[in-house]
Amino acid sequence: MSHSLLSVRKLSTWFESGRGRLHAVDEISFDIARGETFALLGESGSGKSLTALSIMRLLPATAGVSGEVWLEGQDLLALPERDMRSVRGGRIAMIFQEPMTSLNAVLPVGVQISEALRCHHGITARAAQTRAIELLDAVGIAEPQRRYHDFPHQLSGGMKQRVMIAIALAGEPELLIADEPTTALDVTIQAQILELLRKLQKDTGMALLLITHDLGVVSEMAARVAVMYAGQMVEQASRTDLFAEPRHPYTQKLFESVPTLGKRGTRLAVIQGRVPPLTQVFTGCRFAPRCEFAWQTCHERTPELLTVRSHTAVRCHLHDARYQASAPAQPTRPEPLAEQTTATAVGEELLTVSDLKVYFPIEQGIFKRVVGYVRAVDGVSLSICAGRTLALVGESGSGKTTVGKSILQLLRPTAGSVRFSGTELTQLRGAKLRARRADFQIIFQDPYSSLNPRMIVADIIEEGMVAQGVGKSAQERTARIAQVLEQVGLSAETGQRYPHEFSGGQRQRISIARALAVRPKLLVCDEPTSALDVSVQAQTLNLLKELQRELGIAYLFITHNIAVVEYLADEVAVMHQGKIVEQGSAAEVLRNAQHPYTKTLLQAVPKIAG
Ligand code: SF4
């Protein structure tokens, strides 16, 4: 591609660590043309963000970099730092996942944009202010004159990301690097930001390097895609080709592990094992220990990134004519067939919530006079039967987590009734409530913060059992701990290790084991997979389904992820501003939404299509 705006050639990045050299990015090459959107797709630890930081030369001093990064005839890796500073924020700008950490909390947002303008164009303060207001308008912020003076904390997450984009636009970049720009945002806000990026590209002709783990975002935005695994590029293709026919076994698994409506009742595909440590010296293919097709050649010879058709390249011996004769025709270690998981029978009504209200007082003045109430939950009614899953769907701030906590009496409701197996929980206090707690447990989004890092896993699980009086003797409890660890797919020995020794997905299994140990009838799952990579999410969802089938547990599944709802839920309740706006069977609500808010929510979900 001779007319590339950016040409990356054999870019490698490494760090020296106590365990040897860590090869975070290994000989990555790609081109981006003017106005084009190129996506780097990969799970955590694949090296995609470090590729972007290497291009921008924003790495810590301990990092080593080799290769070439050409920006129209200029090798950025060879530029003196002084010249590189004018490229950063000028010809190339970057936006990150979490806008709050990139904005200065003590400066009005307009001033931050003006500073960027003055820095790049050397214009007067007055001219910079006028242009900053124009930029705020261009990124879709209403009343830009007034918002100019707002501080970051006065803006919502979506508005802060718009401000970051305005700052990035100040230098009139030819290339914008967007690192997971919408991952921290709600789905409707994500749709607005993606639309804004598309519009700005059309208006200004800037190219976009989009870094994401989300196949839906890639599908909606990218013209071409590179898939990264363990620091290497394993596949590169046009979006249409990649989505029509993913060729690398890893890419294929990524597609198969995404939950969808069509996969209901089946197990999701999972990628066995973990990403190898990048301090390892590799012989052969890095994906071989996890690949179902791996044969001897894969363990002995390192695959090259081979062009298999114009604009499509794959790093896999299956696509290399030299080795195809010896390649197995079928997977050598096929994953167990995706069996139909039979639906659990609808049991008796377990939980009935009626007209639940949770109001938080708004206090003012030194006497903390109550001047009003925030109606976080405002008249919510729902019910769950034994062995069923109700998904409570909504965006951040809709009140869904507050509903979950007030059902479990972790937060006392202001009014309303919560009946669990015939008992009114809102009336229970002290020992009586504690005695019922074993029946309803909760698992959280971030398992790490809910597991005590100073305790071994067995003690963490036992602590809950002792509190609930489950297991009469230490021996009985030890046996139960081994049993629940096995149930969640971990061996009994893992009980002797500390939480930090596990991956994110394994830690979520430990949280599930801890909840299971006290034999709950209802599990409140608060965004349990949103911090996990898609392949690990698939393992967790499979596990939750299997446990429900075996043990008949009911789930209140709190989520903003519609794909998970489609795959898992029997019933759906959609929350907006503290109220349930629509409720019904998953099929009814998702296929034939009636409420305008549900329709907006469903429309905003990026669709995976070629
Ligand atoms: Fe699998 Fe072998 Fe291809 Fe690697 S080279 S992805 S192990 S088939």
XYZ file of C-alpha atoms and ligand atoms in Angstrom:
618
model
C 0.000 0.000 0.000
C 2.126 2.857 -1.289
C -0.286 5.661 -0.377
C -0.428 4.778 3.279
C -0.708 7.516 5.840
C 0.809 5.241 8.477
C 3.067 2.266 7.775
C 4.097 0.106 10.702
C 6.899 -2.337 9.938
C 8.064 -5.145 12.225
C 7.238 -3.157 15.331
C 8.370 -4.951 18.500
C 8.070 -3.813 22.104
C 9.538 -5.551 25.128
C 10.071 -5.062 28.832
C 12.756 -6.501 31.067
C 11.128 -8.229 34.016
C 12.329 -10.372 36.919
C 11.276 -13.434 34.915
C 13.186 -12.408 31.781
C 12.356 -10.353 28.728
C 8.633 -9.928 28.094
C 7.840 -9.647 24.374
C 4.621 -7.633 24.507
C 4.462 -6.772 20.798
C 6.226 -8.998 18.305
C 6.972 -7.807 14.766
C 3.640 -6.197 13.943
C 3.207 -4.717 10.443
C 0.219 -2.902 8.979
C -0.775 0.133 6.918
C -3.546 2.673 7.276
C -4.663 4.820 4.349
C -6.003 8.366 4.701
C -9.604 8.389 5.866
C -9.576 4.636 6.563
C -10.685 2.860 9.745
C -8.383 0.035 10.740
C -9.211 -2.041 13.815
C -6.844 -3.938 16.076
C -8.963 -6.646 17.673
C -7.846 -8.769 20.595
C -8.431 -9.827 24.177
C -6.563 -8.438 27.173
C -2.836 -9.074 27.038
C -2.821 -9.422 23.247
C -0.589 -6.349 22.840
C -3.035 -4.088 20.970
C -2.844 -1.105 23.357
C 0.938 -1.395 23.581
C 1.089 -1.286 19.787
C -0.700 2.078 19.907
C 1.482 3.405 22.735
C 4.606 2.299 20.826
C 3.439 4.214 17.731
C 2.935 7.307 19.928
C 6.191 6.665 21.821
C 4.333 6.881 25.101
C 6.009 3.850 26.672
C 7.787 3.836 30.046
C 11.558 4.287 29.970
C 12.050 0.593 30.781
C 10.503 -0.486 27.480
C 12.516 -1.374 24.390
C 11.176 -0.785 20.878
C 12.423 -1.824 17.449
C 11.027 -1.647 13.919
C 9.740 1.289 11.908
C 6.689 3.522 12.137
C 6.365 5.710 9.033
C 4.006 8.655 8.971
C 4.149 9.714 5.313
C 7.878 9.469 4.863
C 8.818 10.337 8.437
C 10.051 7.509 10.698
C 8.512 8.340 14.059
C 10.777 5.977 15.974
C 13.812 7.901 14.689
C 12.466 11.410 15.458
C 14.006 13.469 18.279
C 11.597 13.688 21.241
C 11.086 17.440 20.613
C 9.751 16.769 17.082
C 7.711 13.806 18.315
C 5.917 16.130 20.746
C 4.487 18.127 17.868
C 3.340 14.927 16.146
C 1.525 13.814 19.307
C -1.746 15.677 19.566
C -0.939 17.233 16.189
C -0.784 14.867 13.219
C -1.692 11.903 15.436
C -4.064 12.213 18.391
C -5.196 9.572 20.825
C -8.271 9.003 22.993
C -8.544 6.418 25.742
C -11.173 4.226 27.383
C -11.555 6.261 30.566
C -11.889 9.973 29.729
C -11.948 11.032 33.396
C -8.356 9.981 33.943
C -7.224 11.903 30.850
C -8.959 15.188 31.722
C -7.598 17.672 34.245
C -10.137 17.689 37.097
C -9.359 21.276 38.198
C -9.614 23.050 34.821
C -12.841 23.870 32.940
C -13.152 21.617 29.898
C -13.251 24.553 27.480
C -9.947 25.850 28.838
C -8.410 22.419 28.283
C -9.479 22.491 24.625
C -8.220 26.113 24.274
C -4.833 25.125 25.679
C -4.528 22.322 23.133
C -5.443 24.786 20.356
C -2.923 27.405 21.481
C -0.239 24.774 21.821
C -0.747 23.495 18.257
C -1.654 26.662 16.390
C -0.099 29.459 18.468
C -3.329 31.486 18.319
C -4.588 34.154 20.760
C -6.597 33.231 23.837
C -9.733 34.820 22.354
C -9.381 32.970 19.028
C -8.755 29.711 20.921
C -11.908 30.187 22.989
C -14.008 30.806 19.870
C -12.572 27.709 18.181
C -12.978 25.599 21.359
C -16.670 26.485 21.448
C -16.924 25.491 17.774
C -15.257 22.168 18.580
C -17.604 21.520 21.510
C -20.441 22.120 19.081
C -18.829 19.840 16.470
C -18.653 16.943 18.934
C -22.334 17.356 19.727
C -22.303 19.096 23.101
C -25.434 21.203 23.493
C -25.049 24.805 24.748
C -21.303 24.840 24.038
C -20.845 28.430 25.336
C -22.138 27.430 28.755
C -20.436 24.024 28.807
C -17.089 25.679 28.012
C -16.902 26.712 31.687
C -17.949 23.332 33.140
C -15.498 21.176 35.072
C -15.125 17.493 34.094
C -17.115 16.267 37.120
C -20.137 18.238 35.889
C -20.293 16.169 32.706
C -21.591 12.643 32.100
C -19.237 9.870 30.874
C -20.388 10.284 27.287
C -19.898 14.078 27.381
C -16.406 13.661 28.837
C -15.498 11.349 25.956
C -16.845 14.011 23.547
C -14.581 16.590 25.230
C -11.620 14.227 24.810
C -12.476 13.937 21.121
C -12.681 17.759 20.893
C -9.189 18.029 22.456
C -7.938 15.398 19.996
C -9.452 17.385 17.099
C -7.728 20.593 18.244
C -4.523 19.582 16.467
C -6.488 18.681 13.294
C -5.069 15.151 13.332
C -4.637 13.080 10.213
C -4.842 9.945 12.361
C -6.891 9.396 15.500
C -5.975 6.409 17.655
C -9.008 5.405 19.730
C -8.173 2.837 22.430
C -11.444 1.171 23.532
C -13.168 4.591 23.240
C -16.614 3.296 24.171
C -15.913 0.364 26.509
C -16.733 2.356 29.653
C -19.917 3.829 28.159
C -23.520 2.700 28.047
C -24.704 1.183 24.819
C -26.829 4.170 23.707
C -23.946 6.567 24.427
C -21.566 4.177 22.656
C -23.778 4.358 19.560
C -23.651 8.188 19.671
C -19.853 8.297 20.044
C -19.313 5.810 17.201
C -21.669 7.857 15.014
C -19.748 11.016 15.946
C -16.419 9.409 15.006
C -17.857 8.329 11.649
C -19.171 11.840 10.971
C -15.889 13.518 11.918
C -14.020 11.135 9.659
C -16.326 12.014 6.786
C -15.973 15.761 7.445
C -12.220 15.890 8.055
C -10.886 12.839 6.182
C -8.940 11.671 9.216
C -7.922 8.021 9.525
C -8.896 5.995 12.569
C -6.925 3.276 14.334
C -9.548 1.622 16.496
C -8.420 -0.635 19.306
C -11.134 -2.862 20.673
C -12.086 -6.279 21.984
C -15.649 -5.876 20.745
C -16.608 -7.671 17.524
C -19.788 -5.578 17.313
C -17.835 -2.298 17.320
C -15.429 -3.659 14.690
C -18.357 -4.763 12.560
C -19.928 -1.287 12.631
C -16.778 0.766 12.143
C -13.793 -0.901 10.484
C -12.867 -1.288 6.835
C -9.969 -3.608 7.666
C -9.136 -5.611 10.778
C -6.069 -7.199 12.344
C -6.548 -9.832 15.037
C -3.872 -10.012 17.732
C -2.994 -12.910 19.998
C -0.144 -13.093 22.533
C 1.708 -10.104 21.047
C 1.471 -11.244 17.429
C -0.817 -10.455 14.554
C -2.530 -13.740 13.664
C -4.904 -12.570 10.948
C -5.452 -9.494 8.815
C -8.348 -9.043 6.415
C -11.044 -6.696 5.206
C -13.935 -6.563 7.635
C -16.222 -8.218 5.097
C -13.840 -11.141 4.566
C -13.077 -11.589 8.246
C -16.727 -11.686 9.241
C -17.712 -13.879 6.286
C -14.878 -16.365 6.799
C -12.575 -16.058 9.811
C -9.587 -18.269 8.972
C -7.353 -18.457 12.022
C -8.583 -21.003 14.612
C -8.338 -18.301 17.311
C -10.484 -15.841 15.327
C -12.993 -18.611 14.635
C -13.263 -19.339 18.362
C -13.744 -15.640 19.152
C -16.755 -15.544 16.853
C -18.138 -18.810 18.240
C -17.847 -17.706 21.861
C -20.015 -14.581 21.454
C -23.423 -15.241 23.041
C -26.380 -14.671 20.732
C -30.046 -15.496 20.555
C -29.324 -18.245 18.034
C -27.054 -20.020 20.545
C -29.700 -20.246 23.285
C -29.963 -23.734 24.672
C -26.454 -24.670 23.545
C -23.066 -24.417 25.207
C -20.959 -21.515 23.973
C -17.619 -22.404 22.400
C -14.710 -21.833 24.766
C -10.976 -21.541 24.244
C -9.351 -23.958 26.644
C -6.347 -22.829 28.712
C -4.852 -19.374 29.004
C -2.771 -16.928 26.978
C 0.856 -18.085 27.474
C 3.202 -15.869 29.504
C 5.044 -13.592 27.091
C 8.332 -14.151 28.914
C 8.311 -17.649 27.445
C 10.648 -18.538 24.570
C 8.290 -19.895 21.945
C 8.992 -22.723 19.569
C 6.134 -23.294 17.208
C 2.745 -21.624 17.212
C 1.778 -19.564 20.275
C -1.810 -20.726 20.020
C -0.891 -24.437 19.776
C -1.532 -25.353 23.453
C -5.124 -24.089 23.040
C -5.776 -25.002 19.417
C -8.076 -27.880 18.498
C -6.287 -28.355 15.179
C -2.709 -28.387 16.501
C -0.543 -31.208 15.226
C 3.152 -31.933 15.593
C 4.291 -29.327 13.051
C 2.523 -26.607 15.075
C 4.657 -27.373 18.127
C 7.903 -27.489 16.146
C 7.668 -24.709 13.562
C 6.725 -21.074 14.023
C 3.980 -20.081 11.571
C 4.567 -17.004 9.419
C 1.921 -14.442 8.546
C 1.132 -15.619 5.024
C -0.943 -13.840 2.423
C -3.697 -16.278 1.468
C -5.554 -13.947 -0.896
C -5.282 -10.264 -1.684
C -5.471 -8.257 1.550
C -5.951 -11.398 3.688
C -3.079 -12.821 5.714
C -3.142 -15.631 8.296
C -0.517 -16.960 10.701
C -1.424 -20.646 10.713
C 0.113 -23.797 9.200
C -3.335 -24.912 8.075
C -3.090 -22.196 5.412
C 0.532 -22.900 4.459
C 0.855 -25.053 1.320
C 4.102 -26.569 2.677
C 2.356 -28.210 5.603
C -1.165 -28.721 4.400
C -0.497 -32.336 3.370
C 0.341 -33.319 6.957
C -2.458 -31.238 8.533
C -5.321 -33.121 10.172
C -8.610 -33.021 8.280
C -10.565 -32.748 11.527
C -9.815 -31.065 14.855
C -7.287 -33.255 16.690
C -8.768 -32.367 20.079
C -12.345 -31.462 19.297
C -14.258 -29.526 21.901
C -17.162 -31.576 23.232
C -20.139 -31.054 20.960
C -22.270 -28.105 21.881
C -24.999 -30.088 23.576
C -28.515 -28.809 23.984
C -28.852 -27.731 27.554
C -32.385 -28.681 28.380
C -34.351 -25.875 29.921
C -34.965 -26.246 33.619
C -38.541 -26.836 34.632
C -40.339 -23.781 35.938
C -40.478 -24.200 39.703
C -42.647 -22.485 42.276
C -42.423 -18.717 42.680
C -39.355 -18.048 44.789
C -39.109 -14.287 44.919
C -41.877 -11.711 44.654
C -40.994 -8.052 44.789
C -43.881 -5.578 44.964
C -43.730 -1.822 44.595
C -40.140 -1.617 45.831
C -38.901 1.909 46.501
C -35.425 3.083 47.471
C -35.131 6.833 48.005
C -31.929 8.577 49.008
C -32.324 11.918 50.829
C -30.708 15.029 49.350
C -29.278 17.049 52.224
C -28.278 20.707 52.238
C -26.610 23.178 54.591
C -24.693 22.625 57.810
C -27.774 21.142 59.489
C -28.127 18.666 56.633
C -31.729 19.602 56.028
C -33.456 17.149 53.680
C -34.535 19.155 50.643
C -35.656 16.301 48.450
C -35.107 12.677 47.452
C -33.320 10.819 44.675
C -35.777 8.115 43.641
C -33.172 5.463 42.759
C -35.810 2.728 42.657
C -39.360 3.888 42.242
C -42.063 1.235 42.431
C -40.406 -1.879 41.016
C -42.353 -5.155 40.948
C -40.992 -8.450 39.659
C -40.981 -12.151 40.395
C -38.637 -15.082 39.798
C -39.480 -18.783 39.871
C -37.082 -21.481 41.066
C -34.621 -22.544 38.371
C -35.311 -19.531 36.131
C -33.322 -16.490 35.059
C -34.703 -12.978 35.115
C -32.452 -10.415 33.450
C -32.684 -6.902 34.811
C -31.435 -4.741 31.974
C -30.614 -1.062 31.950
C -27.904 1.540 31.615
C -25.743 2.917 34.397
C -27.753 4.916 36.884
C -31.009 3.157 35.988
C -31.231 1.660 39.494
C -30.725 -2.018 38.655
C -27.889 -2.648 41.138
C -29.884 -0.843 43.850
C -32.783 -3.218 43.143
C -30.431 -6.205 43.562
C -28.988 -4.912 46.822
C -32.345 -4.016 48.310
C -33.780 -7.460 47.459
C -30.882 -8.985 49.424
C -31.471 -6.437 52.219
C -27.903 -5.170 51.822
C -29.674 -1.860 51.429
C -32.947 -1.338 53.267
C -35.785 -0.328 50.922
C -37.786 2.814 51.669
C -41.069 1.006 50.924
C -42.442 -2.089 49.285
C -42.370 -5.805 49.871
C -39.749 -8.492 49.159
C -41.161 -11.978 49.722
C -38.738 -14.869 49.475
C -40.163 -18.401 49.788
C -43.088 -17.001 51.733
C -40.997 -14.875 54.146
C -41.201 -11.072 54.090
C -37.505 -10.126 54.077
C -38.062 -6.429 54.764
C -39.409 -7.362 58.222
C -36.428 -9.518 59.187
C -33.704 -8.071 61.379
C -30.443 -9.266 62.985
C -30.060 -13.010 63.565
C -33.296 -13.873 61.756
C -32.108 -12.142 58.581
C -28.613 -13.637 58.884
C -30.131 -17.091 59.152
C -31.848 -16.609 55.760
C -28.840 -15.135 53.978
C -27.592 -18.547 52.823
C -30.667 -18.735 50.552
C -29.724 -15.696 48.488
C -26.192 -14.866 47.499
C -24.596 -12.292 45.220
C -21.663 -12.275 42.818
C -20.146 -9.029 41.587
C -18.589 -7.649 38.428
C -15.077 -7.440 39.805
C -14.285 -10.673 41.632
C -10.880 -9.383 42.713
C -12.218 -6.615 44.918
C -14.668 -9.015 46.576
C -12.053 -11.665 47.468
C -9.780 -10.943 50.436
C -6.254 -10.931 48.955
C -4.700 -12.057 52.256
C -6.714 -15.254 52.545
C -6.300 -18.497 50.643
C -9.278 -19.526 48.545
C -10.385 -22.347 50.878
C -10.530 -19.927 53.835
C -12.470 -17.377 51.760
C -15.093 -20.010 50.936
C -15.152 -21.407 54.476
C -15.664 -17.966 56.018
C -19.084 -17.700 54.365
C -19.998 -21.254 55.370
C -19.123 -20.627 59.021
C -21.151 -17.401 59.017
C -24.158 -19.332 57.666
C -23.624 -22.412 59.857
C -23.149 -24.644 56.809
C -21.125 -27.809 57.600
C -21.058 -29.090 61.155
C -17.338 -29.846 61.371
C -14.139 -28.585 59.769
C -13.930 -31.909 57.906
C -17.419 -31.544 56.495
C -16.643 -28.006 55.375
C -13.352 -29.076 53.736
C -15.245 -31.729 51.774
C -17.856 -29.167 50.712
C -15.151 -26.690 49.623
C -13.535 -29.373 47.442
C -16.965 -30.196 46.001
C -17.863 -26.611 45.044
C -14.416 -25.957 43.569
C -14.899 -29.054 41.384
C -18.393 -27.850 40.468
C -16.994 -24.595 39.101
C -14.246 -26.407 37.207
C -11.313 -25.804 39.573
C -9.393 -28.561 41.304
C -9.562 -28.990 45.080
C -5.860 -28.014 45.375
C -6.619 -24.520 44.136
C -8.133 -23.920 47.582
C -4.612 -23.568 48.975
C -3.720 -20.647 46.690
C -4.294 -16.892 46.963
C -6.689 -14.891 44.712
C -3.872 -13.037 42.916
C -2.593 -16.360 41.536
C -5.688 -16.711 39.347
C -6.882 -15.117 36.093
C -9.987 -12.900 36.022
C -12.194 -15.745 34.815
C -10.901 -18.130 37.491
C -11.491 -15.510 40.182
C -15.084 -15.210 39.017
C -15.352 -19.023 39.383
C -14.055 -18.701 42.936
C -16.756 -16.091 43.709
C -19.357 -18.460 42.275
C -17.922 -21.349 44.376
C -18.114 -19.185 47.499
C -21.754 -18.390 46.792
C -22.592 -22.039 45.989
C -20.974 -23.338 49.165
C -23.941 -22.195 51.274
C -26.463 -23.829 48.880
C -28.382 -20.723 47.766
C -31.734 -20.871 46.021
C -31.280 -17.476 44.382
C -28.096 -15.942 43.013
C -28.012 -12.241 42.205
C -25.374 -11.857 39.466
C -24.390 -8.189 39.152
C -22.669 -7.773 35.766
C -20.640 -10.949 36.441
C -19.038 -11.103 33.005
C -18.588 -7.472 32.016
C -14.954 -7.353 33.175
C -14.109 -10.576 31.336
C -12.829 -11.246 27.831
C -15.353 -12.788 25.475
C -13.752 -16.265 25.559
C -13.700 -16.229 29.377
C -17.221 -14.812 29.468
C -18.322 -17.857 27.458
C -16.851 -20.200 30.100
C -18.620 -18.326 32.914
C -21.981 -18.293 31.118
C -21.696 -22.024 30.349
C -20.924 -22.669 34.004
C -23.880 -20.629 35.260
C -26.208 -22.475 32.873
C -24.902 -25.882 33.927
C -25.234 -25.043 37.605
C -28.785 -23.895 37.080
C -29.659 -27.124 35.308
C -28.021 -29.291 37.959
C -29.006 -27.415 41.100
C -32.148 -25.547 40.066
C -30.828 -22.168 41.258
C -32.724 -19.048 40.181
C -30.743 -16.086 38.844
C -31.454 -12.388 38.965
C -29.009 -11.384 36.255
C -28.203 -7.671 36.332
C -26.595 -6.595 33.087
C -26.332 -3.997 30.362
C -25.213 -6.601 27.836
C -28.099 -7.480 25.516
C -26.176 -10.363 23.895
C -25.889 -12.075 27.282
C -29.595 -11.503 27.915
C -30.498 -13.044 24.566
C -28.448 -16.100 25.352
C -29.304 -16.651 28.998
C -32.512 -15.058 30.213
C -35.983 -16.578 30.449
C -37.613 -13.296 31.403
C -36.455 -9.708 30.982
C -37.258 -6.523 32.884
C -35.988 -3.267 31.374
C -35.180 -0.498 33.849
C -34.993 3.201 33.122
C -34.703 5.975 35.680
C -35.672 3.777 38.635
C -38.728 2.193 37.037
C -39.364 -0.955 35.032
C -40.564 0.250 31.647
C -41.078 -3.146 30.026
C -41.219 -6.705 31.268
C -41.959 -10.071 29.699
C -40.457 -13.245 28.299
C -37.014 -12.752 26.731
C -38.372 -13.682 23.310
C -41.238 -11.169 23.525
C -39.200 -8.245 24.805
C -36.200 -8.740 22.530
C -38.103 -9.527 19.334
C -41.086 -7.288 19.756
C -40.182 -4.471 22.128
C -43.057 -2.108 22.845
C -41.569 0.652 24.965
C -39.622 3.374 23.088
C -36.721 3.118 25.577
C -36.376 -0.655 25.017
C -36.425 -0.025 21.270
C -33.674 2.616 21.579
C -31.606 0.278 23.743
C -31.906 -2.615 21.299
C -31.170 -0.425 18.281
C -28.004 0.909 19.911
C -26.419 -2.550 20.265
C -23.734 -2.964 17.574
C -24.676 -5.815 15.254
C -22.108 -8.395 14.222
C -22.391 -8.584 10.452
C -19.975 -8.757 7.566
Fe -3.583 -24.117 15.378
Fe -1.385 -25.050 14.237
Fe -2.699 -23.071 13.112
Fe -1.341 -22.677 15.358
S -0.516 -23.205 13.377
S -3.378 -21.926 14.904
S -1.688 -24.601 16.384
S -3.443 -25.143 13.420
